[in-house]
PDB file of C-alpha atoms in Angstrom:
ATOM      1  CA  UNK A 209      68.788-109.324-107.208  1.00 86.00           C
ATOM      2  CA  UNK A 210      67.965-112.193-109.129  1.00 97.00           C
ATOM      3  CA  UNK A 211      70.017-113.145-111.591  1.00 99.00           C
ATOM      4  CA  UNK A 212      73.826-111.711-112.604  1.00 99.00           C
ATOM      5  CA  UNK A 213      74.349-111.805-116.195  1.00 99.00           C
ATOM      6  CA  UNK A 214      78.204-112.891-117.570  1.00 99.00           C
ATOM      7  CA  UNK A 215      79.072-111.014-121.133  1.00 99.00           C
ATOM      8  CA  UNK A 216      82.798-111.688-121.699  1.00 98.00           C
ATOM      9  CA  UNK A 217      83.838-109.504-124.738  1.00 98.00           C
ATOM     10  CA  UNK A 218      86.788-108.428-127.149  1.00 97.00           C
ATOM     11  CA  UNK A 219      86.480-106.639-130.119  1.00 97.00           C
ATOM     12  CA  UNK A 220      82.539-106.919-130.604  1.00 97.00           C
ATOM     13  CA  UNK A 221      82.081-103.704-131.296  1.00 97.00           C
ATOM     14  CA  UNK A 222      79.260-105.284-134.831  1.00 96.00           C
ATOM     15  CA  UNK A 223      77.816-107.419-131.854  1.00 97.00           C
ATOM     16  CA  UNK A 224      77.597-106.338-128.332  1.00 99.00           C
ATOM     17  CA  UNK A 225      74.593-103.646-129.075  1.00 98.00           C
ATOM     18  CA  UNK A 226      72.323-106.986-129.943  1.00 98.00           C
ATOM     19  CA  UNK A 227      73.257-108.685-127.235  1.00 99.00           C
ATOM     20  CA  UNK A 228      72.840-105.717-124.888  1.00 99.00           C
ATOM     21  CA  UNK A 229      69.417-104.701-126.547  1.00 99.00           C
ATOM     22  CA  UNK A 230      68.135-108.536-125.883  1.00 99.00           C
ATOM     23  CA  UNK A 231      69.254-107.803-121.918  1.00 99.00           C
ATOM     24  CA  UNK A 232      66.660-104.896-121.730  1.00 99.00           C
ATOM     25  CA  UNK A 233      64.222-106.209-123.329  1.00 99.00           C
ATOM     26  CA  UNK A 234      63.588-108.863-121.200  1.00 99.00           C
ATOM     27  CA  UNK A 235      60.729-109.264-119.271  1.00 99.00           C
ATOM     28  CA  UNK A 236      62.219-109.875-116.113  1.00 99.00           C
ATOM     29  CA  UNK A 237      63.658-107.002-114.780  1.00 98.00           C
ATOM     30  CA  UNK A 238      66.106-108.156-111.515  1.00 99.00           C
ATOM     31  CA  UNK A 239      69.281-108.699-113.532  1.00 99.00           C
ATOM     32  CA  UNK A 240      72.750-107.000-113.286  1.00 99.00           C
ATOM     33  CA  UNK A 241      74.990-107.476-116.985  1.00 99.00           C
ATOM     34  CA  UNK A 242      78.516-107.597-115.949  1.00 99.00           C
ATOM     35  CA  UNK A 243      80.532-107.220-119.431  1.00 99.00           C
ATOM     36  CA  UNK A 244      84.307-108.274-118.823  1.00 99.00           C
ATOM     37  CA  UNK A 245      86.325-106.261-121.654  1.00 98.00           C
ATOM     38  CA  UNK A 246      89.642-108.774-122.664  1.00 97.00           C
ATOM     39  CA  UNK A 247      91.383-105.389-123.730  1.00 97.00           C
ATOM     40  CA  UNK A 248      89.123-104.902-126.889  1.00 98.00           C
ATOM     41  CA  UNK A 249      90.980-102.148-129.530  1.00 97.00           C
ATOM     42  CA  UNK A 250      87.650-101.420-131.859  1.00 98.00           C
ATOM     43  CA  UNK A 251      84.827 -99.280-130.483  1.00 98.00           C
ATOM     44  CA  UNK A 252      83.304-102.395-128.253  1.00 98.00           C
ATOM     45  CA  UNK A 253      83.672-100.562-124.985  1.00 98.00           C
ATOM     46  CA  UNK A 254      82.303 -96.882-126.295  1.00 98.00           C
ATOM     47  CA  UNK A 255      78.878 -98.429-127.189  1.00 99.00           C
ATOM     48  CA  UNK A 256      78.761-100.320-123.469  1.00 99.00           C
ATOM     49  CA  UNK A 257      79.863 -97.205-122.163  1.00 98.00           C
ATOM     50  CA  UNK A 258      76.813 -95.584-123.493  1.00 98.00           C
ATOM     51  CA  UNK A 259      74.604 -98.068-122.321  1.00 99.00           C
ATOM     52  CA  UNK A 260      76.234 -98.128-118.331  1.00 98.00           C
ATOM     53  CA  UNK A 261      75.510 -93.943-118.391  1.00 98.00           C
ATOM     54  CA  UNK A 262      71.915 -94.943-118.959  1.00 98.00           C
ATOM     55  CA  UNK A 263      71.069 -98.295-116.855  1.00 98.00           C
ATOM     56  CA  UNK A 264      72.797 -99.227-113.709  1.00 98.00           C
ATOM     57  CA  UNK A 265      72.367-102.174-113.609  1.00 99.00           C
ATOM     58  CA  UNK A 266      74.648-102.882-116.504  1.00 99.00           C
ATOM     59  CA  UNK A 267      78.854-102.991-115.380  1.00 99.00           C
ATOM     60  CA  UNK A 268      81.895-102.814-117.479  1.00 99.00           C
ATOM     61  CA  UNK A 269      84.759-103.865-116.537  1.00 98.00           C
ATOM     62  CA  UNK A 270      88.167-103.610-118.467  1.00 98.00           C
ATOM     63  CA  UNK A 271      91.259-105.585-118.317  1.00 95.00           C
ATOM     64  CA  UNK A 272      94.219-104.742-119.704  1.00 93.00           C
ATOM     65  CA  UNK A 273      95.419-108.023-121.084  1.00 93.00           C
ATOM     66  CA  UNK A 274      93.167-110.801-123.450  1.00 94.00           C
ATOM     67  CA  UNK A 275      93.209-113.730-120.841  1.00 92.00           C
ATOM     68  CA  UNK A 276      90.235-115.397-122.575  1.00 94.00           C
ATOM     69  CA  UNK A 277      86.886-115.890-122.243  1.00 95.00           C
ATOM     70  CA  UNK A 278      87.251-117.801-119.038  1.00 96.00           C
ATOM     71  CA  UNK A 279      89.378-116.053-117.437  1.00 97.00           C
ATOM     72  CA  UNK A 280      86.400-113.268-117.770  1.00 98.00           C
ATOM     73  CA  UNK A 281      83.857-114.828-116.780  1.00 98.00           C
ATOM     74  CA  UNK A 282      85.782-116.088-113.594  1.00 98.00           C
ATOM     75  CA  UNK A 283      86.366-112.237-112.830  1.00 98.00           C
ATOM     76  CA  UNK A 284      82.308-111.648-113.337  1.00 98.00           C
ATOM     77  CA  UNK A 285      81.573-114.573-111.227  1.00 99.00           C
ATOM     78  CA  UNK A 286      83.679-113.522-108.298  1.00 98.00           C
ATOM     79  CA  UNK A 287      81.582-110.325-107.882  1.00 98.00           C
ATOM     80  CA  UNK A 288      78.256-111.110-109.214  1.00 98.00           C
ATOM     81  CA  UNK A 289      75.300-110.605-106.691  1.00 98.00           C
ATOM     82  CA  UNK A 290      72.625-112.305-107.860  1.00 98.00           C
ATOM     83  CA  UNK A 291      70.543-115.493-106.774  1.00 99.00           C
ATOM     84  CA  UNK A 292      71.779-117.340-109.805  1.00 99.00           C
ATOM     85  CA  UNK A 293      74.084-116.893-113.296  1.00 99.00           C
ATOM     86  CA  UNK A 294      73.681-116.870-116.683  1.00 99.00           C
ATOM     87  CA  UNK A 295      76.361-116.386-119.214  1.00 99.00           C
ATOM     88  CA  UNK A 296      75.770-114.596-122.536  1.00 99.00           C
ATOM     89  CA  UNK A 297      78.214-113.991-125.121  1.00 98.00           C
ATOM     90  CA  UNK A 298      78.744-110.758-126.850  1.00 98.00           C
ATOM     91  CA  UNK A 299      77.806-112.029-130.053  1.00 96.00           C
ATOM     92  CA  UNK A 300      74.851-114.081-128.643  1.00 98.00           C
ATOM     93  CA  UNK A 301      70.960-113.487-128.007  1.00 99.00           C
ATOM     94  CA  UNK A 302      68.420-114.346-125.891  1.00 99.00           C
ATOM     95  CA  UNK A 303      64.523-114.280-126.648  1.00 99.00           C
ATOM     96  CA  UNK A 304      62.681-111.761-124.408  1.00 99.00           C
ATOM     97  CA  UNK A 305      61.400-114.227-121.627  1.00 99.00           C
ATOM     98  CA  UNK A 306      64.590-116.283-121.170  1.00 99.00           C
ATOM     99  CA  UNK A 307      65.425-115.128-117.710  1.00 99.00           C
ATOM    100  CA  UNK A 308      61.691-115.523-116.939  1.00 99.00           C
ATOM    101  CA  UNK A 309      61.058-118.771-117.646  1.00 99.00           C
ATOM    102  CA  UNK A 310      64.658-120.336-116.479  1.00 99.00           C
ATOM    103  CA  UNK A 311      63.926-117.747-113.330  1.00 99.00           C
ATOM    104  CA  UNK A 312      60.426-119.755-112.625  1.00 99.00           C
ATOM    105  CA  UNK A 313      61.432-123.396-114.667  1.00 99.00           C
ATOM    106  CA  UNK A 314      64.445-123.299-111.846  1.00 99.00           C
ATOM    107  CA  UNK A 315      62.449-122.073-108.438  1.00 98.00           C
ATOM    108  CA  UNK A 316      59.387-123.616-109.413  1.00 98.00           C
ATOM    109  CA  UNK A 317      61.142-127.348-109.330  1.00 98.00           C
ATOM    110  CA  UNK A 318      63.827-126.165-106.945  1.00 98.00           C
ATOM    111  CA  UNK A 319      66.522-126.698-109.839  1.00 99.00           C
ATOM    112  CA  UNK A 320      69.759-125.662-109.115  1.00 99.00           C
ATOM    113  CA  UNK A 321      71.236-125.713-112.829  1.00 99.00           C
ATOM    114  CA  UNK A 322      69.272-125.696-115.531  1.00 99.00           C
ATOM    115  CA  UNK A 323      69.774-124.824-119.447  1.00 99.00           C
ATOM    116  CA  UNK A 324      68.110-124.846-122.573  1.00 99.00           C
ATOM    117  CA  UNK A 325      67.284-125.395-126.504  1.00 99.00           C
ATOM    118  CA  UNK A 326      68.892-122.362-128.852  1.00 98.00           C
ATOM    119  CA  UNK A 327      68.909-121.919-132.339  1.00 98.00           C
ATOM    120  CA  UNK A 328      71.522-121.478-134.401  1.00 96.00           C
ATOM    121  CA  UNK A 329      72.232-118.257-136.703  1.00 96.00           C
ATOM    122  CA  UNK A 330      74.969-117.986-139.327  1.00 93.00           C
ATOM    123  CA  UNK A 331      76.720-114.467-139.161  1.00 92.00           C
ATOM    124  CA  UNK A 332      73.165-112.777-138.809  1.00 94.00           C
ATOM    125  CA  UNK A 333      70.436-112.750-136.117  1.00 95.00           C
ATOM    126  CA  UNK A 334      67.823-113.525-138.595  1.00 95.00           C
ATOM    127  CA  UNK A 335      69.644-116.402-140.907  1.00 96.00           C
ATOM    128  CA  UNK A 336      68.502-119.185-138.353  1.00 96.00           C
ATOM    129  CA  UNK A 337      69.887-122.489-139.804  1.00 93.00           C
ATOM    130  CA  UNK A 338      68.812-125.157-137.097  1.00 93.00           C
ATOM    131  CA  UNK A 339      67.288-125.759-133.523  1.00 96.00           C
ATOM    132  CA  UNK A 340      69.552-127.492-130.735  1.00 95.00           C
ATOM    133  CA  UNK A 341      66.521-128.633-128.492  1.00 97.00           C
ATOM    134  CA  UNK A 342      68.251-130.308-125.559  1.00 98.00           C
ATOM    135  CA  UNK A 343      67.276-133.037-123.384  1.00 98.00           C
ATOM    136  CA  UNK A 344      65.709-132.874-120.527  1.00 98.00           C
ATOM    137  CA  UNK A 345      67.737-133.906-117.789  1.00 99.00           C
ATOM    138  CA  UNK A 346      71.897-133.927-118.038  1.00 99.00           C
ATOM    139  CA  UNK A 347      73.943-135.884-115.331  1.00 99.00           C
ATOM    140  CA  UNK A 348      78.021-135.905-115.033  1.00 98.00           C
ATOM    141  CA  UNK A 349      78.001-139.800-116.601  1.00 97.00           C
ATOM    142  CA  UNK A 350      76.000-138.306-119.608  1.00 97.00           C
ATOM    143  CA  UNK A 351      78.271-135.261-120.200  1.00 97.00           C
ATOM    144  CA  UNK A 352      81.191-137.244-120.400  1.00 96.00           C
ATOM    145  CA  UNK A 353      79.978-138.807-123.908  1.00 95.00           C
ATOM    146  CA  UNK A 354      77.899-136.027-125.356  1.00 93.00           C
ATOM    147  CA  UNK A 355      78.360-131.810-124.093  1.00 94.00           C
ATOM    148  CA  UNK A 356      74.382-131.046-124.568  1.00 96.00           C
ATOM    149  CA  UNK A 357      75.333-127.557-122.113  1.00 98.00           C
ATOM    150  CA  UNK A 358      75.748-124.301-123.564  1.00 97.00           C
ATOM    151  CA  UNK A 359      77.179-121.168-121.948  1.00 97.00           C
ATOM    152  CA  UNK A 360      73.966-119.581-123.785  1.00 97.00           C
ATOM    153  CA  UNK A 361      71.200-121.053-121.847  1.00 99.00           C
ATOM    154  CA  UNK A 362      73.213-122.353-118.813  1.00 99.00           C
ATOM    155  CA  UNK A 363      71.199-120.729-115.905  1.00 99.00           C
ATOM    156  CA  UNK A 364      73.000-121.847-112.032  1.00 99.00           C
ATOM    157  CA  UNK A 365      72.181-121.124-108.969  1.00 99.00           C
ATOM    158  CA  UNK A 366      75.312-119.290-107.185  1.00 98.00           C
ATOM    159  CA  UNK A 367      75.094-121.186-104.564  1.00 98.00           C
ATOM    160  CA  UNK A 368      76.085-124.314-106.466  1.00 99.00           C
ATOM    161  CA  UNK A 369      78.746-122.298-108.190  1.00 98.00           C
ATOM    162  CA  UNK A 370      80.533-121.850-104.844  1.00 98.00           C
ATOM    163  CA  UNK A 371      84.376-121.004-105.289  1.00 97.00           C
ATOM    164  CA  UNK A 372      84.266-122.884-108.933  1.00 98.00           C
ATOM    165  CA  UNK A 373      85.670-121.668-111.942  1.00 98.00           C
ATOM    166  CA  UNK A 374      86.446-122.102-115.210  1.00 97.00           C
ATOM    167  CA  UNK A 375      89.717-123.154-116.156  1.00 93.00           C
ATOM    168  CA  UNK A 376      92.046-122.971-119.072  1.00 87.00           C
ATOM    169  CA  UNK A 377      91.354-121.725-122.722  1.00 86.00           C
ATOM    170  CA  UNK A 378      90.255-124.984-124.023  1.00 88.00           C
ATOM    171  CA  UNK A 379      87.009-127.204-123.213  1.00 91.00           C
ATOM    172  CA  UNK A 380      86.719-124.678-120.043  1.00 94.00           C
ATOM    173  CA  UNK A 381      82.939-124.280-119.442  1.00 96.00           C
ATOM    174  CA  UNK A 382      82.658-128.234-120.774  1.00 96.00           C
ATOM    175  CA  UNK A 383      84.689-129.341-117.582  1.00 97.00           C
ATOM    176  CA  UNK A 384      82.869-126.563-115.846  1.00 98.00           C
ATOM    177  CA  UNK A 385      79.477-128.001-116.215  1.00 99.00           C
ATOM    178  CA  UNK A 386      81.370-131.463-115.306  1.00 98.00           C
ATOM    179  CA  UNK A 387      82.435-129.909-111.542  1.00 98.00           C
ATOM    180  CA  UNK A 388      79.646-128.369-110.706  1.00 99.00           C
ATOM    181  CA  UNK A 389      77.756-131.960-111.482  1.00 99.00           C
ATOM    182  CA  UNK A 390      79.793-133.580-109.382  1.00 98.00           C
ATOM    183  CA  UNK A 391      77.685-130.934-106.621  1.00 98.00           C
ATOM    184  CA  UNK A 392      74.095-131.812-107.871  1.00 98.00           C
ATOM    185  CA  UNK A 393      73.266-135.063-109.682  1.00 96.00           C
ATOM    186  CA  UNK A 394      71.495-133.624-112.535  1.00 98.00           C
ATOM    187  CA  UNK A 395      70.906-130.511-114.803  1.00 99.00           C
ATOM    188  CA  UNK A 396      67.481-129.720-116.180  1.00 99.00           C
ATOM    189  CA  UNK A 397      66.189-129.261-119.637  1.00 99.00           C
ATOM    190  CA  UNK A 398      64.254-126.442-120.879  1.00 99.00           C
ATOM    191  CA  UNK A 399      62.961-128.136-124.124  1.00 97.00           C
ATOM    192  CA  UNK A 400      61.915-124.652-125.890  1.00 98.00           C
ATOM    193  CA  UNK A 401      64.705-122.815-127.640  1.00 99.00           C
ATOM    194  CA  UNK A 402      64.962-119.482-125.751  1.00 99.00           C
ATOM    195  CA  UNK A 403      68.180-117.681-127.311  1.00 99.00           C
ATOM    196  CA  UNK A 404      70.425-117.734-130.325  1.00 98.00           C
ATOM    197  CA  UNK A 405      73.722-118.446-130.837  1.00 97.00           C
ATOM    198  CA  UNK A 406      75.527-116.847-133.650  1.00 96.00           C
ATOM    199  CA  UNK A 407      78.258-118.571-135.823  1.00 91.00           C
ATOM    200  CA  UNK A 408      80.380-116.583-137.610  1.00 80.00           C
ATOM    201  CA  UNK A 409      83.420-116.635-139.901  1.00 65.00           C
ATOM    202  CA  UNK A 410      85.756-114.822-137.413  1.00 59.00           C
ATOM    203  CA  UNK A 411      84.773-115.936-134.570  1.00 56.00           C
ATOM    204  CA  UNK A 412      87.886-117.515-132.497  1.00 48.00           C
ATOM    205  CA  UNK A 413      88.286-121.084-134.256  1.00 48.00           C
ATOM    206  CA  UNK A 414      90.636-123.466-132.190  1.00 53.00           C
ATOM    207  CA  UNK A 415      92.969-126.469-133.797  1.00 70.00           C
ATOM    208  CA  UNK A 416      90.627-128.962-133.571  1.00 76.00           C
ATOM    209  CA  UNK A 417      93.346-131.625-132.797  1.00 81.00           C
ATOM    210  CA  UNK A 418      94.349-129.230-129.781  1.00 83.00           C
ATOM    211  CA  UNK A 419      90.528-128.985-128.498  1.00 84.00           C
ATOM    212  CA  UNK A 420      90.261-133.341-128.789  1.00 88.00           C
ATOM    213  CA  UNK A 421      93.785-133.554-127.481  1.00 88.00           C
ATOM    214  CA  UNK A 422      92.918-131.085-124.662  1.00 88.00           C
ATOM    215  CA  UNK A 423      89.504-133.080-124.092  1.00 90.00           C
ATOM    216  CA  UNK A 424      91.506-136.273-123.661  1.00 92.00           C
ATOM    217  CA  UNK A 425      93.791-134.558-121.416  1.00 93.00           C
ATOM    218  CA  UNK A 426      91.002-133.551-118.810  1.00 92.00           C
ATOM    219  CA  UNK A 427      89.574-137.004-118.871  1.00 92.00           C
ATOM    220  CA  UNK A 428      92.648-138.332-117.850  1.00 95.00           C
ATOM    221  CA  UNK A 429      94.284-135.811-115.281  1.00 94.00           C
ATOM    222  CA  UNK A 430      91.286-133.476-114.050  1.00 92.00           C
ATOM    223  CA  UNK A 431      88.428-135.985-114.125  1.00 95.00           C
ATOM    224  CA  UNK A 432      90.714-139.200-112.975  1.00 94.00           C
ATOM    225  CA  UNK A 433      89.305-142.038-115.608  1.00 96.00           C
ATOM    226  CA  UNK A 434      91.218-144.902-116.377  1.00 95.00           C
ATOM    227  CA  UNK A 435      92.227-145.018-120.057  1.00 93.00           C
ATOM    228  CA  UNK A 436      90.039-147.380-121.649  1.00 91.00           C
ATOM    229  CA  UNK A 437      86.890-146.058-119.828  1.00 92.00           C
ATOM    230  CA  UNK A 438      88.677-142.043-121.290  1.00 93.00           C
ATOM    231  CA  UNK A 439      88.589-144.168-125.157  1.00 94.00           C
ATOM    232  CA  UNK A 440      84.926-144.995-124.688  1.00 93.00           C
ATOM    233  CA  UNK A 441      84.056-141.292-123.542  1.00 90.00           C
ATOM    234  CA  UNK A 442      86.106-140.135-126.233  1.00 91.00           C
ATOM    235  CA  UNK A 443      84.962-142.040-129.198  1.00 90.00           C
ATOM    236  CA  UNK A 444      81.489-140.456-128.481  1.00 88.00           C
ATOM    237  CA  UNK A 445      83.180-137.519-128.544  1.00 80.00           C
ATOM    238  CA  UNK A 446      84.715-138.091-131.894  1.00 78.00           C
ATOM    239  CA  UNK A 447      81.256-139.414-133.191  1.00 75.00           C
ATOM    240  CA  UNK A 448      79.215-135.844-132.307  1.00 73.00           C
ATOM    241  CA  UNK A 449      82.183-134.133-134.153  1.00 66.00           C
ATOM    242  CA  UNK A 450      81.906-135.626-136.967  1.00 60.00           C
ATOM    243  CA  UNK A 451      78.316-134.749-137.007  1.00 59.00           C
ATOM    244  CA  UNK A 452      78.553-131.365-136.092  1.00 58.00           C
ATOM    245  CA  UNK A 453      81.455-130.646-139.105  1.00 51.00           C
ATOM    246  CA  UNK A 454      79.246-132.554-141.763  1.00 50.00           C
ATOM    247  CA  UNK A 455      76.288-129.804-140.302  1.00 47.00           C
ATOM    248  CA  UNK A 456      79.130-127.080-140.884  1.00 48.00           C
ATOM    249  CA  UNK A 457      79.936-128.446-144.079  1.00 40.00           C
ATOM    250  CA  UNK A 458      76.895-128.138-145.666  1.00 46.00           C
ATOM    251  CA  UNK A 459      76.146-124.357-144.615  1.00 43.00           C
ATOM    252  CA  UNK A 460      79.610-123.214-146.138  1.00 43.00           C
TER     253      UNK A 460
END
């Protein structure tokens, strides 16, 4: 199998059929879709249901608490089968040849993590507001001022993964990406936007003093930097924010 596919999900039940639907249609076929149900109470796990009776390569699996998203996609990482990973949320999409061309952009060059550009949707698929095209190459010194990684297009070889995992609720793929580049020296750009992530009203919004706070916290104690070096990191930090509300700010 080629690639095992990472849907954590709670209460998508207006969602999860778009994400699913972009799964099939894609035109490479060697995928398993392991969907890790945080103890959903709307109809999100009837409509997978329906879908696992019909394709077996697509796995629920319920737990009977909300431990978050990470906490998830640890559990679909620790039985996943595939060559490499990809995560998709069950809000998210993915254009019809993403697997394909991260499949062949990643053994073609012998990448072992690789990502790529999205756009961004507001509350529908079609409402596209703006184009995140990433750069082309990501190392752990350059993801310490700016996050360019997105769960969305992250595509890893689970080799590299290894016994990693995501930890926490907060900034938990962000320091994800960070340990897995301190395996490999650099992550790879796909520069054409293959997927789309959605943004919507009630999606799970975090104190955004909590999420800097926590940010500063990992510099310090999980990623070892000596303060002044953790204020320079930061303030870049701060600086992307502030660009990324004003974009916010204008849509709403």
């Amino acid at each position: 199998m080629k690639v095992s596919i990472i849907t954590p999900m709670y209460n998508s039940g207006l969602y999860i059929e778009e994400t699913i639907q972009s799964v099939l249609s894609q035109t490479l076929p060697e995928w398993e879709m392991i969907i890790v149900d945080n103890y959903s109470s709307d109809e999100s796990c009837s409509i997978v249901e329906s879908y696992v009776q019909n394709d077996p390569r697509i796995k629920l699996i319920r737990n009977h608490r909300n431990g978050g998203a990470a906490e998830a996609r640890n559990k679909g990482m620790d039985i996943a089968q595939g060559a490499y990973i990809a995560f998709l949320d069950s809000d998210d999409f993915w254009y019809p040849t993403f697997l394909e061309d991260m499949y062949s952009f990643s053994s073609k060059n012998n990448y072992s993590f690789c990502y790529a550009s999205y756009e961004i949707a507001i509350n529908t698929l079609s409402n596209i507001q703006k184009e995140f095209t990433v750069p082309v190459v990501a190392t752990y010194e350059s993801m310490l001022k700016v996050c360019v990684i997105s769960c969305l297009t992250a595509f890893i070889r689970r080799e590299l993964v290894g016994d990693s995992r995501m930890e926490g609720k907060i900034n938990e793929d962000y320091f994800f990406w960070l340990a897995l580049l301190k395996k490999t020296p650099q992550a790879h750009g796909y520069q054409s936007a293959l997927a789309i992530y959605r943004l919507r009203p009630n999606s799970a919004s975090r104190n955004k003093l909590e999420v800097a706070y926590q940010k500063w916290v990992g510099f310090r104690t999980r990623e070892q930097i000596p303060f002044w070096k953790s204020v320079y990191y930061f303030s870049y930090y701060f600086w992307h924010g502030l660009k990324k509300y004003a974009f916010s700010f204008k849509k709403h």
